[in-house]
mmCIF file of C-alpha atoms in Angstrom:
data_model
loop_
_atom_site.group_PDB
_atom_site.id
_atom_site.type_symbol
_atom_site.label_atom_id
_atom_site.label_comp_id
_atom_site.label_asym_id
_atom_site.label_seq_id
_atom_site.Cartn_x
_atom_site.Cartn_y
_atom_site.Cartn_z
ATOM 1 C CA MET H 9 -17.373 -3.988 -1.077
ATOM 2 C CA LYS H 10 -14.648 -4.875 0.764
ATOM 3 C CA VAL H 11 -11.398 -3.398 1.375
ATOM 4 C CA LEU H 12 -8.584 -3.691 3.990
ATOM 5 C CA ILE H 13 -5.991 -1.171 3.286
ATOM 6 C CA THR H 14 -3.080 -1.723 5.952
ATOM 7 C CA GLY H 15 -1.233 1.286 7.514
ATOM 8 C CA ALA H 16 -4.202 3.551 6.639
ATOM 9 C CA SER H 17 -4.174 5.523 9.508
ATOM 10 C CA ARG H 18 -2.648 8.161 7.351
ATOM 11 C CA GLY H 19 -0.985 9.338 4.195
ATOM 12 C CA ILE H 20 -1.582 7.693 1.107
ATOM 13 C CA GLY H 21 -3.023 4.812 3.183
ATOM 14 C CA ALA H 22 -6.059 7.532 4.379
ATOM 15 C CA ALA H 23 -6.275 9.070 1.320
ATOM 16 C CA THR H 24 -6.816 5.481 -0.342
ATOM 17 C CA ALA H 25 -9.354 4.957 2.858
ATOM 18 C CA ARG H 26 -11.515 7.623 2.370
ATOM 19 C CA LEU H 27 -11.803 7.401 -1.531
ATOM 20 C CA PHE H 28 -12.891 3.979 -1.414
ATOM 21 C CA ALA H 29 -15.111 4.898 1.093
ATOM 22 C CA ARG H 30 -16.521 7.946 -0.503
ATOM 23 C CA GLN H 31 -17.436 4.627 -3.312
ATOM 24 C CA GLY H 32 -19.487 2.657 -0.736
ATOM 25 C CA ALA H 33 -16.651 0.374 0.715
ATOM 26 C CA ALA H 34 -16.858 -1.687 3.612
ATOM 27 C CA VAL H 35 -12.888 -0.359 4.838
ATOM 28 C CA GLY H 36 -10.810 -2.133 7.075
ATOM 29 C CA VAL H 37 -8.325 1.415 8.614
ATOM 30 C CA HIS H 38 -5.119 -1.477 9.109
ATOM 31 C CA PHE H 39 -2.616 0.718 11.743
ATOM 32 C CA ASN H 40 0.257 -0.185 14.181
ATOM 33 C CA ALA H 41 0.888 2.246 16.955
ATOM 34 C CA ASP H 42 -1.333 5.677 16.605
ATOM 35 C CA GLU H 43 -4.499 4.235 17.362
ATOM 36 C CA ALA H 44 -6.055 8.611 17.008
ATOM 37 C CA ALA H 45 -5.422 8.826 13.243
ATOM 38 C CA ALA H 46 -6.754 5.535 13.251
ATOM 39 C CA ARG H 47 -9.341 6.651 14.801
ATOM 40 C CA SER H 48 -9.878 9.367 13.133
ATOM 41 C CA VAL H 49 -9.579 8.162 9.373
ATOM 42 C CA VAL H 50 -12.467 5.365 9.934
ATOM 43 C CA ALA H 51 -14.911 8.531 11.170
ATOM 44 C CA SER H 52 -14.437 10.141 8.198
ATOM 45 C CA CYS H 53 -15.086 6.167 6.637
ATOM 46 C CA GLY H 54 -18.741 5.966 7.560
ATOM 47 C CA ASN H 55 -18.974 1.696 7.452
ATOM 48 C CA ALA H 56 -15.054 0.659 7.892
ATOM 49 C CA ARG H 57 -13.393 -0.620 11.223
ATOM 50 C CA ALA H 58 -9.446 0.148 12.760
ATOM 51 C CA PHE H 59 -7.853 -3.074 13.232
ATOM 52 C CA ARG H 60 -4.295 -3.014 14.588
ATOM 53 C CA GLY H 61 -1.490 -4.935 14.244
ATOM 54 C CA ASP H 62 2.394 -4.700 13.968
ATOM 55 C CA LEU H 63 3.584 -5.769 10.609
ATOM 56 C CA THR H 64 6.952 -6.110 11.747
ATOM 57 C CA GLN H 65 5.996 -9.003 13.158
ATOM 58 C CA GLY H 66 4.824 -10.998 10.271
ATOM 59 C CA PRO H 67 1.116 -10.836 9.472
ATOM 60 C CA GLY H 68 -0.406 -12.381 12.398
ATOM 61 C CA ASP H 69 -4.245 -13.275 12.841
ATOM 62 C CA LEU H 70 -4.912 -9.475 10.975
ATOM 63 C CA MET H 71 -6.868 -10.930 8.306
ATOM 64 C CA ALA H 72 -8.573 -13.340 9.947
ATOM 65 C CA ARG H 73 -10.289 -10.362 12.044
ATOM 66 C CA PHE H 74 -11.516 -8.489 9.088
ATOM 67 C CA LEU H 75 -12.527 -11.467 7.891
ATOM 68 C CA ASP H 76 -14.083 -12.130 11.386
ATOM 69 C CA TRP H 77 -16.054 -8.578 10.549
ATOM 70 C CA ALA H 78 -16.046 -7.663 7.264
ATOM 71 C CA GLY H 79 -17.376 -11.348 5.884
ATOM 72 C CA GLY H 80 -15.862 -11.517 2.999
ATOM 73 C CA ILE H 81 -12.664 -9.242 0.918
ATOM 74 C CA ASP H 82 -12.710 -7.922 -2.384
ATOM 75 C CA VAL H 83 -9.781 -6.079 -2.490
ATOM 76 C CA LEU H 84 -6.689 -6.315 -0.408
ATOM 77 C CA VAL H 85 -4.157 -2.814 -0.253
ATOM 78 C CA ASN H 86 -0.610 -4.006 0.681
ATOM 79 C CA ASN H 87 0.112 -0.228 2.215
ATOM 80 C CA ALA H 88 2.136 -0.457 5.090
ATOM 81 C CA GLY H 89 6.039 -0.104 4.752
ATOM 82 C CA GLY H 90 8.562 2.339 5.511
ATOM 83 C CA VAL H 91 11.984 0.861 6.961
ATOM 84 C CA PRO H 92 11.512 0.882 10.649
ATOM 85 C CA GLY H 93 15.123 -0.537 12.165
ATOM 86 C CA THR H 94 16.568 -2.945 11.315
ATOM 87 C CA ASP H 95 17.250 -4.739 7.649
ATOM 88 C CA ASP H 96 15.125 -8.183 9.631
ATOM 89 C CA ALA H 97 12.077 -5.907 9.982
ATOM 90 C CA THR H 98 12.238 -3.891 7.250
ATOM 91 C CA MET H 99 11.964 -6.618 5.346
ATOM 92 C CA ALA H 100 9.034 -8.590 7.243
ATOM 93 C CA LEU H 101 7.029 -4.964 6.697
ATOM 94 C CA ASN H 102 7.367 -5.007 3.372
ATOM 95 C CA LEU H 103 8.069 -7.670 1.909
ATOM 96 C CA ASP H 104 6.851 -10.973 4.089
ATOM 97 C CA ALA H 105 3.764 -9.482 5.870
ATOM 98 C CA PRO H 106 2.134 -8.405 2.123
ATOM 99 C CA VAL H 107 2.829 -12.474 1.054
ATOM 100 C CA GLY H 108 1.603 -13.553 4.877
ATOM 101 C CA LEU H 109 -1.527 -11.196 4.051
ATOM 102 C CA ILE H 110 -2.429 -11.836 0.261
ATOM 103 C CA ARG H 111 -1.258 -15.567 0.903
ATOM 104 C CA ALA H 112 -4.269 -15.086 3.912
ATOM 105 C CA ALA H 113 -6.934 -13.732 1.494
ATOM 106 C CA TRP H 114 -6.343 -16.226 -0.959
ATOM 107 C CA PRO H 115 -9.014 -18.874 -0.499
ATOM 108 C CA ALA H 116 -12.022 -16.474 0.512
ATOM 109 C CA MET H 117 -10.877 -14.493 -2.617
ATOM 110 C CA ALA H 118 -10.509 -17.573 -5.041
ATOM 111 C CA ALA H 119 -13.671 -19.340 -3.122
ATOM 112 C CA ALA H 120 -15.613 -16.458 -4.642
ATOM 113 C CA ARG H 121 -13.943 -15.963 -8.019
ATOM 114 C CA SER H 122 -13.026 -12.915 -7.814
ATOM 115 C CA GLY H 123 -10.491 -10.334 -6.396
ATOM 116 C CA ALA H 124 -8.015 -7.608 -6.734
ATOM 117 C CA ILE H 125 -5.143 -6.991 -4.384
ATOM 118 C CA VAL H 126 -2.918 -3.886 -4.862
ATOM 119 C CA ASN H 127 0.756 -4.034 -3.812
ATOM 120 C CA LEU H 128 3.043 -0.250 -3.164
ATOM 121 C CA SER H 129 6.484 -1.000 -3.599
ATOM 122 C CA SER H 130 8.079 2.226 -4.271
ATOM 123 C CA TYR H 131 10.467 4.035 -7.287
ATOM 124 C CA VAL H 132 14.174 3.559 -5.188
ATOM 125 C CA THR H 133 13.157 -0.310 -6.840
ATOM 126 C CA SER H 134 14.304 1.308 -10.557
ATOM 127 C CA LYS H 135 17.368 2.658 -9.359
ATOM 128 C CA ALA H 136 21.069 1.836 -7.020
ATOM 129 C CA ALA H 137 20.053 2.302 -3.436
ATOM 130 C CA SER H 138 21.391 4.093 -0.937
ATOM 131 C CA PRO H 139 23.084 2.317 2.072
ATOM 132 C CA ARG H 140 20.566 3.355 4.364
ATOM 133 C CA LEU H 141 17.495 1.810 1.881
ATOM 134 C CA ALA H 142 19.390 -1.520 0.743
ATOM 135 C CA ALA H 143 17.097 -2.971 2.416
ATOM 136 C CA TYR H 144 13.521 -1.781 1.801
ATOM 137 C CA ALA H 145 14.567 -1.225 -2.088
ATOM 138 C CA ILE H 146 15.438 -5.909 -1.975
ATOM 139 C CA ALA H 147 12.631 -6.276 -0.599
ATOM 140 C CA LYS H 148 9.887 -3.760 -2.147
ATOM 141 C CA ALA H 149 11.750 -5.318 -5.194
ATOM 142 C CA GLY H 150 10.803 -9.096 -3.797
ATOM 143 C CA LEU H 151 7.310 -7.571 -3.446
ATOM 144 C CA GLU H 152 7.023 -6.605 -7.548
ATOM 145 C CA GLN H 153 8.220 -10.155 -8.385
ATOM 146 C CA ALA H 154 5.221 -11.192 -5.528
ATOM 147 C CA THR H 155 3.151 -9.013 -7.723
ATOM 148 C CA ARG H 156 3.311 -11.088 -10.749
ATOM 149 C CA ASN H 157 4.324 -14.869 -9.466
ATOM 150 C CA PHE H 158 0.367 -14.220 -7.895
ATOM 151 C CA ALA H 159 -1.186 -12.293 -10.824
ATOM 152 C CA LYS H 160 -0.196 -15.699 -12.775
ATOM 153 C CA GLU H 161 -1.808 -17.474 -10.534
ATOM 154 C CA GLY H 162 -4.878 -15.474 -9.311
ATOM 155 C CA ALA H 163 -5.694 -14.718 -13.754
ATOM 156 C CA PRO H 164 -8.034 -18.804 -13.916
ATOM 157 C CA LEU H 165 -9.444 -17.541 -10.396
ATOM 158 C CA GLY H 166 -10.671 -14.177 -11.390
ATOM 159 C CA ILE H 167 -8.306 -13.037 -8.859
ATOM 160 C CA ARG H 168 -5.949 -10.263 -10.108
ATOM 161 C CA VAL H 169 -2.600 -8.637 -9.028
ATOM 162 C CA ASN H 170 -0.602 -5.705 -9.288
ATOM 163 C CA ALA H 171 1.401 -3.358 -7.652
ATOM 164 C CA VAL H 172 1.523 1.387 -7.373
ATOM 165 C CA ARG H 173 5.276 1.916 -8.051
ATOM 166 C CA PRO H 174 4.920 5.722 -6.532
ATOM 167 C CA GLY H 175 7.415 8.267 -7.105
ATOM 168 C CA LEU H 176 8.030 11.289 -4.021
ATOM 169 C CA VAL H 177 5.090 11.228 -2.931
ATOM 170 C CA ASP H 178 4.358 14.536 0.175
ATOM 171 C CA THR H 179 3.119 13.121 2.996
ATOM 172 C CA ASP H 180 4.262 12.516 6.919
ATOM 173 C CA LEU H 181 7.023 10.459 6.131
ATOM 174 C CA ASN H 182 8.465 12.698 3.943
ATOM 175 C CA ARG H 183 9.008 15.051 6.854
ATOM 176 C CA TRP H 184 11.949 14.305 8.124
ATOM 177 C CA ALA H 185 13.743 15.220 10.828
ATOM 178 C CA ASP H 186 17.170 16.642 10.315
ATOM 179 C CA ASP H 187 14.575 18.962 7.495
ATOM 180 C CA PRO H 188 12.749 21.230 9.122
ATOM 181 C CA ASP H 189 11.583 24.032 6.728
ATOM 182 C CA ARG H 190 11.284 21.639 4.292
ATOM 183 C CA LYS H 191 14.252 22.845 1.707
ATOM 184 C CA ALA H 192 15.456 19.567 1.389
ATOM 185 C CA PHE H 193 12.592 18.106 0.189
ATOM 186 C CA GLN H 194 11.613 21.032 -2.174
ATOM 187 C CA ALA H 195 15.156 20.995 -3.799
ATOM 188 C CA ARG H 196 14.149 17.653 -4.590
ATOM 189 C CA ALA H 197 11.093 17.657 -5.560
ATOM 190 C CA ALA H 198 12.357 20.638 -8.285
ATOM 191 C CA ARG H 199 14.732 17.430 -9.876
ATOM 192 C CA VAL H 200 11.368 15.700 -11.144
ATOM 193 C CA PRO H 201 10.140 15.906 -14.296
ATOM 194 C CA MET H 202 7.202 17.367 -13.189
ATOM 195 C CA GLY H 203 8.459 20.318 -10.807
ATOM 196 C CA ARG H 204 7.069 18.956 -7.650
ATOM 197 C CA ALA H 205 5.788 15.822 -5.488
ATOM 198 C CA ALA H 206 2.551 13.859 -6.216
ATOM 199 C CA THR H 207 0.092 14.100 -3.290
ATOM 200 C CA ALA H 208 -1.604 11.400 -1.559
ATOM 201 C CA GLU H 209 -4.923 11.312 -2.916
ATOM 202 C CA GLU H 210 -3.212 11.150 -6.766
ATOM 203 C CA ILE H 211 -1.456 7.777 -5.875
ATOM 204 C CA ALA H 212 -4.581 6.464 -3.933
ATOM 205 C CA ALA H 213 -7.002 7.281 -7.371
ATOM 206 C CA ALA H 214 -4.573 5.270 -8.539
ATOM 207 C CA ILE H 215 -5.319 2.301 -6.913
ATOM 208 C CA VAL H 216 -8.900 2.347 -6.703
ATOM 209 C CA PHE H 217 -8.508 2.292 -10.473
ATOM 210 C CA LEU H 218 -6.436 -0.885 -10.398
ATOM 211 C CA ALA H 219 -8.602 -2.307 -7.722
ATOM 212 C CA GLY H 220 -11.806 -1.830 -9.910
ATOM 213 C CA SER H 221 -14.145 -2.294 -12.207
ATOM 214 C CA ARG H 222 -12.359 -0.308 -15.215
ATOM 215 C CA SER H 223 -8.709 -2.073 -14.450
ATOM 216 C CA SER H 224 -10.733 -5.757 -15.456
ATOM 217 C CA TYR H 225 -8.585 -6.775 -17.943
ATOM 218 C CA THR H 226 -5.177 -5.122 -16.025
ATOM 219 C CA THR H 227 -2.675 -7.705 -13.860
ATOM 220 C CA GLY H 228 0.615 -8.498 -13.226
ATOM 221 C CA THR H 229 1.538 -4.589 -13.751
ATOM 222 C CA ILE H 230 3.115 -2.496 -12.244
ATOM 223 C CA LEU H 231 2.057 1.205 -12.964
ATOM 224 C CA THR H 232 4.612 3.837 -11.663
ATOM 225 C CA ILE H 233 3.920 7.114 -11.023
ATOM 226 C CA ALA H 234 6.285 9.519 -10.361
ATOM 227 C CA GLY H 235 6.870 12.850 -12.238
ATOM 228 C CA GLY H 236 8.235 11.691 -15.588
ATOM 229 C CA GLU H 237 11.433 10.179 -13.447
#
C-alpha cells in the first residue's frame, strides 16, 4: 500500500503515518516547517520518506514527487490544516490544497481502478464559529462538500472518498500560548459528554479504517468523532 499523508510530522498525521506503517504501507510524510519532527516520524515508519511543501501556497508538485518515489498511490490522507494567519492562507491550506491533491492523485487512482481518499474536517463545521475561526470553518465545510462530490464521481472508478470530522483532540495544536497550565483546555475537555478529549491515535484509527478494505462499501461519508458532542 502506498500512502501520502499531509501534515504528518506531528499529531494526528504522525499517528496515522505510524499506524499505516505498522500495516506494511510505504508512507509519504508531508511536512512544512519542522523537518526534524518529520524525520523522526520517517525513522519510526520504516519504508517512508519525508516531503516538504507549503500548502498555503497550493499543492505545488507534492503529488508528482510522491508518485515518482512510490510509483503510484493507493491512499491520500488530507490531514494538514489550521489557521496560518490570513483568511486566504487558511482557505488555501484547508480547502484549495486538499482539492488540488485529490485532482493530482485522481489519474493514477482511476488508472488503477482503486483508491481511497480521507479528508480531515472539523467539528467546527457543525456550529457557528468564532470570528477567528470563520475562514477555517468555511474551508472545512467546503472540504466536506468536496468529499461528497468526489465520492460520487469516484464510485464508478473504484475510488472512495470519505472524511473524518474530529471534535476536541489532545495534540500540540491544542496547547495554547495563553493556557500554559492547560486549565482552559481541561475545562473545555470536561464539557465533552465523554469527559475528555480524543487522542491522536483514536482519530488515526478511524482514518485507517476508512482507507481500508473493511470500509469497502463506504464512500461520501463524513464520520464525526467528537465524544458525543
